[in-house]
Short mmCIF file of C-alpha atoms and ligand atoms in Angstrom, two decimals:
data_model
loop_
_atom_site.label_atom_id
_atom_site.label_comp_id
_atom_site.label_asym_id
_atom_site.label_seq_id
_atom_site.Cartn_x
_atom_site.Cartn_y
_atom_site.Cartn_z
CA MET A 1 174.79 265.28 178.51
CA ALA A 2 176.01 264.34 175.06
CA ARG A 3 176.40 259.71 174.72
CA LEU A 4 178.05 258.67 172.07
CA HIS A 5 176.80 256.18 169.47
CA ASN A 6 178.31 253.13 171.25
CA PHE A 7 179.69 250.84 169.29
CA SER A 8 181.68 248.66 171.95
CA ALA A 9 181.53 244.85 171.56
CA GLY A 10 181.41 244.59 175.30
CA PRO A 11 180.59 246.39 178.39
CA ALA A 12 178.39 248.04 175.61
CA VAL A 13 175.04 250.17 175.07
CA LEU A 14 172.75 249.32 177.23
CA PRO A 15 169.03 251.41 176.40
CA VAL A 16 168.89 254.52 178.33
CA SER A 17 165.58 253.87 179.95
CA VAL A 18 167.12 251.45 181.98
CA VAL A 19 169.91 253.55 182.38
CA GLU A 20 168.06 255.91 184.12
CA GLU A 21 165.95 253.19 186.55
CA LEU A 22 169.16 252.21 187.59
CA ARG A 23 170.54 255.66 189.01
CA ASP A 24 167.16 256.33 190.72
CA ASN A 25 166.93 252.82 192.27
CA LEU A 26 171.08 253.25 193.36
CA LEU A 27 169.24 255.53 195.94
CA ASP A 28 166.21 253.29 197.11
CA LEU A 29 165.59 250.49 195.74
CA ASN A 30 161.88 250.05 194.34
CA GLY A 31 160.51 251.79 197.51
CA SER A 32 162.38 250.01 200.77
CA GLY A 33 164.26 252.88 201.51
CA ILE A 34 168.05 251.19 201.26
CA GLY A 35 169.62 251.52 198.06
CA LEU A 36 170.29 248.59 195.21
CA MET A 37 174.09 248.08 196.55
CA GLU A 38 173.39 248.88 200.36
CA ILE A 39 170.56 246.20 200.11
CA SER A 40 171.24 242.64 202.11
CA HIS A 41 170.45 240.44 199.31
CA ARG A 42 168.47 238.41 201.26
CA SER A 43 165.73 240.59 202.39
CA LYS A 44 162.48 240.40 200.73
CA THR A 45 162.80 243.67 198.38
CA TYR A 46 166.46 241.72 196.65
CA GLN A 47 164.75 238.54 196.48
CA ALA A 48 162.05 239.69 194.78
CA VAL A 49 164.30 241.11 191.38
CA VAL A 50 165.90 237.38 191.70
CA ASP A 51 162.30 235.86 191.14
CA SER A 52 161.05 238.15 188.92
CA ALA A 53 164.42 237.53 186.41
CA VAL A 54 164.31 234.10 186.02
CA ALA A 55 160.52 234.04 185.17
CA ARG A 56 161.68 236.94 182.68
CA VAL A 57 164.48 234.92 181.36
CA LYS A 58 161.91 232.23 181.36
CA ARG A 59 159.47 233.90 179.70
CA THR A 60 161.44 236.20 177.12
CA LEU A 61 163.88 232.98 175.99
CA GLY A 62 161.07 230.47 176.11
CA VAL A 63 162.88 228.81 178.60
CA PRO A 64 161.37 225.00 179.51
CA ASP A 65 159.91 224.56 182.61
CA ASP A 66 162.00 221.90 183.77
CA TYR A 67 165.00 223.91 182.81
CA THR A 68 167.41 226.08 185.49
CA VAL A 69 168.68 229.23 185.07
CA LEU A 70 171.28 230.52 186.82
CA PHE A 71 173.12 233.91 187.99
CA LEU A 72 176.41 233.00 187.78
CA GLN A 73 179.96 235.01 188.72
CA GLY A 74 183.53 234.61 186.65
CA GLY A 75 182.19 235.40 183.64
CA ALA A 76 181.52 232.85 180.57
CA SER A 77 185.59 232.14 180.96
CA LEU A 78 184.79 230.27 184.05
CA GLN A 79 181.76 228.66 182.17
CA PHE A 80 184.29 227.50 179.65
CA TYR A 81 185.81 224.38 182.53
CA MET A 82 182.74 224.42 184.98
CA THR A 83 180.58 223.59 181.85
CA ALA A 84 183.23 220.53 180.56
CA LEU A 85 183.99 219.83 185.20
CA ASN A 86 180.34 219.44 185.63
CA LEU A 87 178.95 217.02 182.29
CA LEU A 88 182.42 215.30 181.80
CA ARG A 89 183.92 212.64 183.32
CA PRO A 90 187.73 212.32 183.11
CA GLY A 91 188.79 210.44 179.97
CA GLU A 92 184.98 211.44 178.12
CA GLU A 93 185.52 213.07 175.04
CA ALA A 94 183.48 216.14 173.86
CA ASP A 95 183.61 217.88 170.60
CA TYR A 96 184.25 221.35 170.12
CA LEU A 97 183.32 223.51 166.61
CA VAL A 98 186.37 225.88 166.70
CA THR A 99 185.53 229.29 165.17
CA GLY A 100 187.49 231.44 166.94
CA THR A 101 189.62 232.63 170.33
CA TRP A 102 186.81 231.98 172.25
CA ALA A 103 186.30 228.65 171.39
CA GLN A 104 189.46 228.13 171.50
CA LYS A 105 189.54 229.16 175.12
CA ALA A 106 186.38 226.58 175.85
CA LEU A 107 188.01 223.74 173.99
CA LYS A 108 191.58 224.63 176.55
CA GLU A 109 189.98 224.83 179.62
CA ALA A 110 187.89 221.48 178.58
CA LYS A 111 190.79 219.52 177.96
CA ARG A 112 191.63 219.64 181.67
CA VAL A 113 189.14 217.65 182.48
CA GLY A 114 188.27 215.33 179.50
CA ALA A 115 189.20 214.27 176.48
CA ALA A 116 187.78 217.47 174.21
CA LYS A 117 188.79 218.07 170.58
CA GLY A 118 188.11 220.18 168.24
CA ILE A 119 186.49 218.78 165.20
CA TRP A 120 186.20 221.71 162.81
CA ASP A 121 188.54 223.96 163.16
CA ASP A 122 188.57 227.41 160.88
CA ALA A 123 191.98 228.90 162.27
CA PRO A 124 193.74 228.39 158.93
CA ASN A 125 191.62 230.35 156.86
CA ASN A 126 191.47 233.54 159.42
CA PHE A 127 187.85 232.46 161.17
CA LYS A 128 186.08 233.23 158.29
CA ARG A 129 182.93 231.22 158.56
CA VAL A 130 181.39 228.81 161.39
CA PRO A 131 180.94 225.27 159.34
CA GLN A 132 177.58 224.26 157.96
CA ASN A 133 175.91 220.93 158.90
CA GLY A 134 177.35 217.55 157.30
CA GLU A 135 180.53 219.66 157.36
CA TYR A 136 181.31 217.74 160.53
CA THR A 137 181.78 214.68 162.25
CA VAL A 138 180.96 213.93 166.28
CA ARG A 139 183.01 211.35 166.91
CA GLU A 140 180.51 208.78 168.42
CA ASN A 141 181.58 209.18 171.86
CA ALA A 142 181.32 212.10 172.64
CA VAL A 143 179.04 213.80 175.31
CA TYR A 144 178.30 216.73 173.89
CA LEU A 145 179.12 219.14 170.89
CA HIS A 146 179.95 222.39 172.29
CA TYR A 147 179.60 225.81 169.82
CA THR A 148 180.28 229.29 170.37
CA SER A 149 176.75 230.98 168.59
CA ASN A 150 178.58 234.07 167.41
CA ASN A 151 182.08 234.88 167.00
CA THR A 152 182.88 238.66 168.61
CA ILE A 153 185.92 238.92 167.49
CA TYR A 154 185.51 237.87 164.00
CA GLY A 155 182.08 238.95 163.07
CA THR A 156 180.34 235.61 162.22
CA GLU A 157 177.73 233.84 163.47
CA TYR A 158 175.66 230.45 163.02
CA HIS A 159 172.00 231.06 160.85
CA HIS A 160 171.03 227.11 161.93
CA LEU A 161 171.31 224.72 164.47
CA PRO A 162 174.75 223.19 164.41
CA ASP A 163 173.22 219.12 164.37
CA ALA A 164 175.02 217.63 167.56
CA GLN A 165 174.31 214.30 165.74
CA GLY A 166 171.92 212.86 168.41
CA HIS A 167 174.33 214.09 171.27
CA HIS A 168 173.62 216.63 173.65
CA LEU A 169 174.48 220.51 172.07
CA ILE A 170 176.21 223.37 174.89
CA ALA A 171 175.92 226.38 173.53
CA ASP A 172 178.14 229.81 174.30
CA LEU A 173 175.89 232.74 173.27
CA SER A 174 177.44 235.25 175.26
CA SER A 175 177.03 237.71 171.87
CA ASP A 176 173.84 236.97 170.49
CA ILE A 177 171.52 235.75 173.30
CA ALA A 178 168.14 237.77 173.15
CA GLY A 179 169.11 238.78 169.48
CA VAL A 180 168.48 236.63 167.19
CA PRO A 181 166.25 233.62 167.66
CA VAL A 182 167.45 230.52 169.76
CA ASN A 183 165.82 227.21 170.53
CA ILE A 184 167.04 226.35 174.24
CA ALA A 185 164.43 222.93 174.08
CA ALA A 186 167.45 221.96 171.77
CA HIS A 187 170.99 222.49 174.26
CA ASP A 188 171.16 220.91 177.09
CA LEU A 189 173.52 223.89 178.41
CA ILE A 190 173.88 227.43 177.52
CA TYR A 191 175.78 230.07 178.88
CA ALA A 192 176.45 233.77 177.82
CA GLY A 193 177.85 237.49 180.22
CA ALA A 194 175.69 239.79 180.11
CA GLN A 195 177.82 242.51 178.76
CA LYS A 196 176.41 242.28 175.71
CA ASN A 197 172.42 242.31 175.24
CA LEU A 198 171.91 241.34 178.92
CA GLY A 199 173.50 243.88 180.82
CA PRO A 200 176.78 244.68 182.68
CA SER A 201 179.80 242.57 183.09
CA GLY A 202 180.14 240.60 186.12
CA VAL A 203 176.73 238.54 185.69
CA THR A 204 176.91 235.63 183.34
CA LEU A 205 173.86 233.82 182.96
CA VAL A 206 173.67 229.72 182.66
CA ILE A 207 170.81 227.50 181.56
CA LEU A 208 170.42 223.88 182.05
CA SER A 209 168.72 220.96 180.94
CA PRO A 210 167.50 218.61 183.76
CA TRP A 211 170.15 216.17 182.09
CA ALA A 212 172.54 219.06 182.91
CA MET A 213 172.07 219.30 186.73
CA SER A 214 171.40 214.90 186.29
CA ARG A 215 175.18 214.55 185.01
CA VAL A 216 176.65 217.17 187.79
CA PRO A 217 179.49 214.48 189.94
CA GLU A 218 179.28 214.48 193.56
CA GLY A 219 182.53 216.42 195.43
CA LEU A 220 183.30 219.62 193.10
CA PRO A 221 184.80 222.60 194.82
CA ALA A 222 181.12 224.38 195.94
CA MET A 223 181.08 227.35 193.63
CA LEU A 224 182.75 225.47 190.54
CA ASP A 225 179.18 223.15 191.30
CA TYR A 226 176.19 224.16 189.43
CA LYS A 227 174.32 221.90 191.95
CA VAL A 228 174.82 223.94 194.76
CA HIS A 229 174.55 226.93 192.69
CA ALA A 230 171.01 225.79 192.13
CA LYS A 231 170.07 224.41 195.49
CA ASP A 232 170.70 228.38 197.11
CA GLY A 233 168.73 229.92 193.91
CA SER A 234 172.16 231.84 192.67
CA MET A 235 172.79 232.96 196.10
CA TYR A 236 174.91 230.31 197.73
CA ASN A 237 177.17 233.05 197.78
CA THR A 238 176.61 236.83 197.71
CA PRO A 239 175.42 237.38 193.88
CA ASN A 240 176.11 240.47 191.77
CA CYS A 241 172.72 242.02 193.04
CA VAL A 242 173.83 245.52 190.70
CA GLY A 243 174.09 243.04 187.57
CA ILE A 244 170.83 240.84 188.51
CA TYR A 245 168.98 243.91 189.13
CA VAL A 246 170.37 245.47 185.19
CA LEU A 247 168.93 241.78 183.74
CA GLU A 248 166.41 242.18 185.03
CA ARG A 249 165.48 245.65 183.88
CA VAL A 250 166.91 244.58 180.43
CA PHE A 251 164.09 241.42 180.21
CA ALA A 252 161.26 244.06 181.16
CA TRP A 253 162.81 246.38 178.13
CA MET A 254 162.75 243.73 176.01
CA GLU A 255 159.50 242.51 176.68
CA ALA A 256 158.02 245.83 175.86
CA ASN A 257 159.67 245.71 173.26
CA GLY A 258 158.85 243.07 171.02
CA GLY A 259 161.07 240.17 172.30
CA VAL A 260 163.23 238.22 170.94
CA ALA A 261 161.40 238.87 167.87
CA GLY A 262 161.11 242.58 168.28
CA ALA A 263 164.61 242.60 169.00
CA THR A 264 165.89 240.29 165.85
CA ALA A 265 163.65 242.46 163.39
CA ARG A 266 165.88 245.66 164.35
CA ASN A 267 168.35 243.81 164.42
CA ALA A 268 168.32 242.71 160.79
CA LYS A 269 167.33 246.06 159.76
CA LYS A 270 170.55 247.47 161.35
CA ALA A 271 172.85 244.26 159.73
CA GLY A 272 171.00 245.42 156.99
CA THR A 273 172.27 248.75 156.33
CA LEU A 274 175.43 248.70 157.31
CA TYR A 275 176.05 245.61 155.15
CA THR A 276 174.79 247.24 152.21
CA GLU A 277 177.25 249.27 152.66
CA LEU A 278 179.96 247.15 152.88
CA ASP A 279 178.95 245.61 149.66
CA ARG A 280 178.55 249.01 147.91
CA THR A 281 181.82 249.57 147.63
CA PRO A 282 185.30 247.71 147.01
CA PHE A 283 186.55 249.99 149.06
CA TRP A 284 185.33 248.18 152.31
CA ARG A 285 186.86 244.70 152.91
CA PRO A 286 183.78 242.54 154.94
CA HIS A 287 186.06 239.79 156.62
CA ALA A 288 183.38 237.01 157.43
CA ALA A 289 182.14 234.72 154.14
CA LEU A 290 178.33 235.97 152.75
CA ASP A 291 176.83 232.92 154.89
CA SER A 292 178.18 233.48 157.85
CA ARG A 293 177.78 237.15 158.62
CA SER A 294 177.03 238.47 162.17
CA VAL A 295 174.72 240.74 162.76
CA MET A 296 175.37 241.18 166.38
CA ASN A 297 179.56 242.56 165.90
CA VAL A 298 180.78 242.99 161.81
CA THR A 299 183.66 243.22 160.84
CA TRP A 300 185.55 244.88 157.83
CA ARG A 301 189.04 245.94 156.50
CA LEU A 302 190.53 249.29 155.21
CA PRO A 303 193.15 249.41 151.99
CA SER A 304 196.37 249.95 154.30
CA GLU A 305 196.48 250.43 158.34
CA GLU A 306 196.72 254.15 157.29
CA LEU A 307 193.67 254.63 156.60
CA GLU A 308 192.42 251.96 159.14
CA GLU A 309 193.60 254.01 162.35
CA LYS A 310 192.53 257.54 161.05
CA PHE A 311 188.78 255.88 160.20
CA VAL A 312 188.85 254.98 163.93
CA LYS A 313 189.99 258.38 164.27
CA GLU A 314 188.34 260.63 162.53
CA ALA A 315 184.66 258.47 163.54
CA LYS A 316 185.11 258.78 167.07
CA ALA A 317 185.47 262.31 166.80
CA ALA A 318 182.26 262.41 164.91
CA THR A 319 180.94 260.76 168.16
CA LEU A 320 180.86 257.22 167.09
CA ASP A 321 183.02 255.45 169.42
CA GLY A 322 183.97 251.36 169.60
CA LEU A 323 184.91 250.65 166.22
CA LYS A 324 188.24 249.65 166.43
CA GLY A 325 188.32 246.20 165.15
CA HIS A 326 189.81 243.55 167.98
CA ARG A 327 193.60 242.85 167.96
CA SER A 328 193.89 239.49 166.98
CA VAL A 329 192.35 240.40 162.84
CA GLY A 330 192.84 244.37 163.50
CA GLY A 331 190.70 246.48 161.36
CA ILE A 332 187.15 248.41 161.77
CA ARG A 333 184.37 246.37 163.91
CA ALA A 334 180.64 247.31 164.96
CA SER A 335 178.78 245.78 167.50
CA MET A 336 174.75 246.84 166.90
CA TYR A 337 173.50 245.19 169.76
CA ASN A 338 169.99 245.07 171.35
CA ALA A 339 169.82 248.35 172.72
CA LEU A 340 171.56 250.41 169.55
CA GLU A 341 169.22 252.03 168.21
CA GLN A 342 169.17 252.45 164.22
CA GLY A 343 169.78 255.91 164.34
CA SER A 344 173.32 254.89 165.29
CA VAL A 345 173.93 252.86 162.59
CA ASP A 346 172.54 255.30 159.98
CA ALA A 347 175.16 258.44 161.26
CA LEU A 348 177.80 255.40 160.90
CA VAL A 349 176.85 254.64 157.68
CA SER A 350 177.14 258.81 156.29
CA PHE A 351 180.60 258.78 158.10
CA MET A 352 181.44 256.22 155.80
CA GLN A 353 179.85 257.37 152.65
CA GLU A 354 182.00 260.60 153.60
CA PHE A 355 184.93 258.82 154.09
CA GLU A 356 185.60 256.90 151.08
CA ARG A 357 184.33 259.89 149.38
CA LYS A 358 187.53 261.85 150.29
CA ASN A 359 189.76 259.01 151.06
CA GLY A 360 188.82 256.40 148.28
C1 PLP B 401 181.31 234.55 172.95
C2 PLP B 401 181.96 235.03 173.65
N1 PLP B 401 182.65 234.26 174.78
C3 PLP B 401 182.91 234.20 175.95
C4 PLP B 401 183.35 235.73 175.93
C5 PLP B 401 184.25 235.76 177.14
O1 PLP B 401 183.63 236.58 178.41
P1 PLP B 401 183.99 237.38 179.48
O2 PLP B 401 185.08 238.05 179.39
O3 PLP B 401 182.89 237.14 180.45
O4 PLP B 401 184.43 235.61 180.50
C6 PLP B 401 183.60 236.80 174.93
C7 PLP B 401 183.85 238.26 175.13
O5 PLP B 401 183.43 238.85 174.90
C8 PLP B 401 182.95 236.21 173.52
O6 PLP B 401 182.70 237.55 173.48
#
């Protein structure tokens, strides 16, 4: 079997050892005699998987003991709305740093609930960077500040903790969670779709502080109510059993490979390899500003759209898959999540050098 070098933005490459464990447990989950897709989520065997997932998330990410860890459905896109619905009262203010398409969507959903506002917005600059602290002012009455840690489409990322200026801090960590260090305790709520660094699509990790839990109003629709999900240990309804299983295995793999610190070091090396090539010649035109370059998603243009098309096509023929940029930016995007190996990046850079030699 030939697995391609997978640079997809998500769903994305997973550790081979985890995919192999999944394959085996599909037939017989942890020796229970019942397959992972067939076992009751109320069984002891499956409950042990969920308990282990929560414990590993807490250990690996350094989640404070009094925070709540949930595995929900509906993707990060549902969290755009749920965060506002649970944390804001109608008419209350919340401020957003608008650094890309996902941040725009988060803001749009929050406006359904309260007086949400984009207080820093890089749309006129086609989202080339994230703000530094001091470039925005959080409104005095804003309940929280929301930011998107890594902008998957544009390839920009914060390399500092955004200053919430004394307000509560909320983050969409979908595309760099567990790939870079994050101070969970500095946040009151974080959420992340699993399908980049954590597992398959269909499961969303949500982590809430005691303050966030205390803000949840009475009477929300059950499926949109964090308290309901917390009370039932993410099993108010039938969860994504396969998704949580894989997430648990991915965290086990992370723990065996140096945790977030190990991933951070490997990701820095991969990103360094690719950015060094991008800076070598003006043939490549990196999208992100220097201070905002993402280590997870790297985006660049070529001198023409024809060359970009040719690049993607020839790369695919050379076993390098998933490099076409998102339709809203164009060009090339290489996503290099935790499970992507250095060898894949080395292969990409060799291909790039050859491509430039022939077409530059
Ligand atoms: C940063 C970020 N936020 C949110 C989303 C939306 O996630 P989902 O498709 O799980 O709703 C994505 C998807 O790629 C993303 O990259």
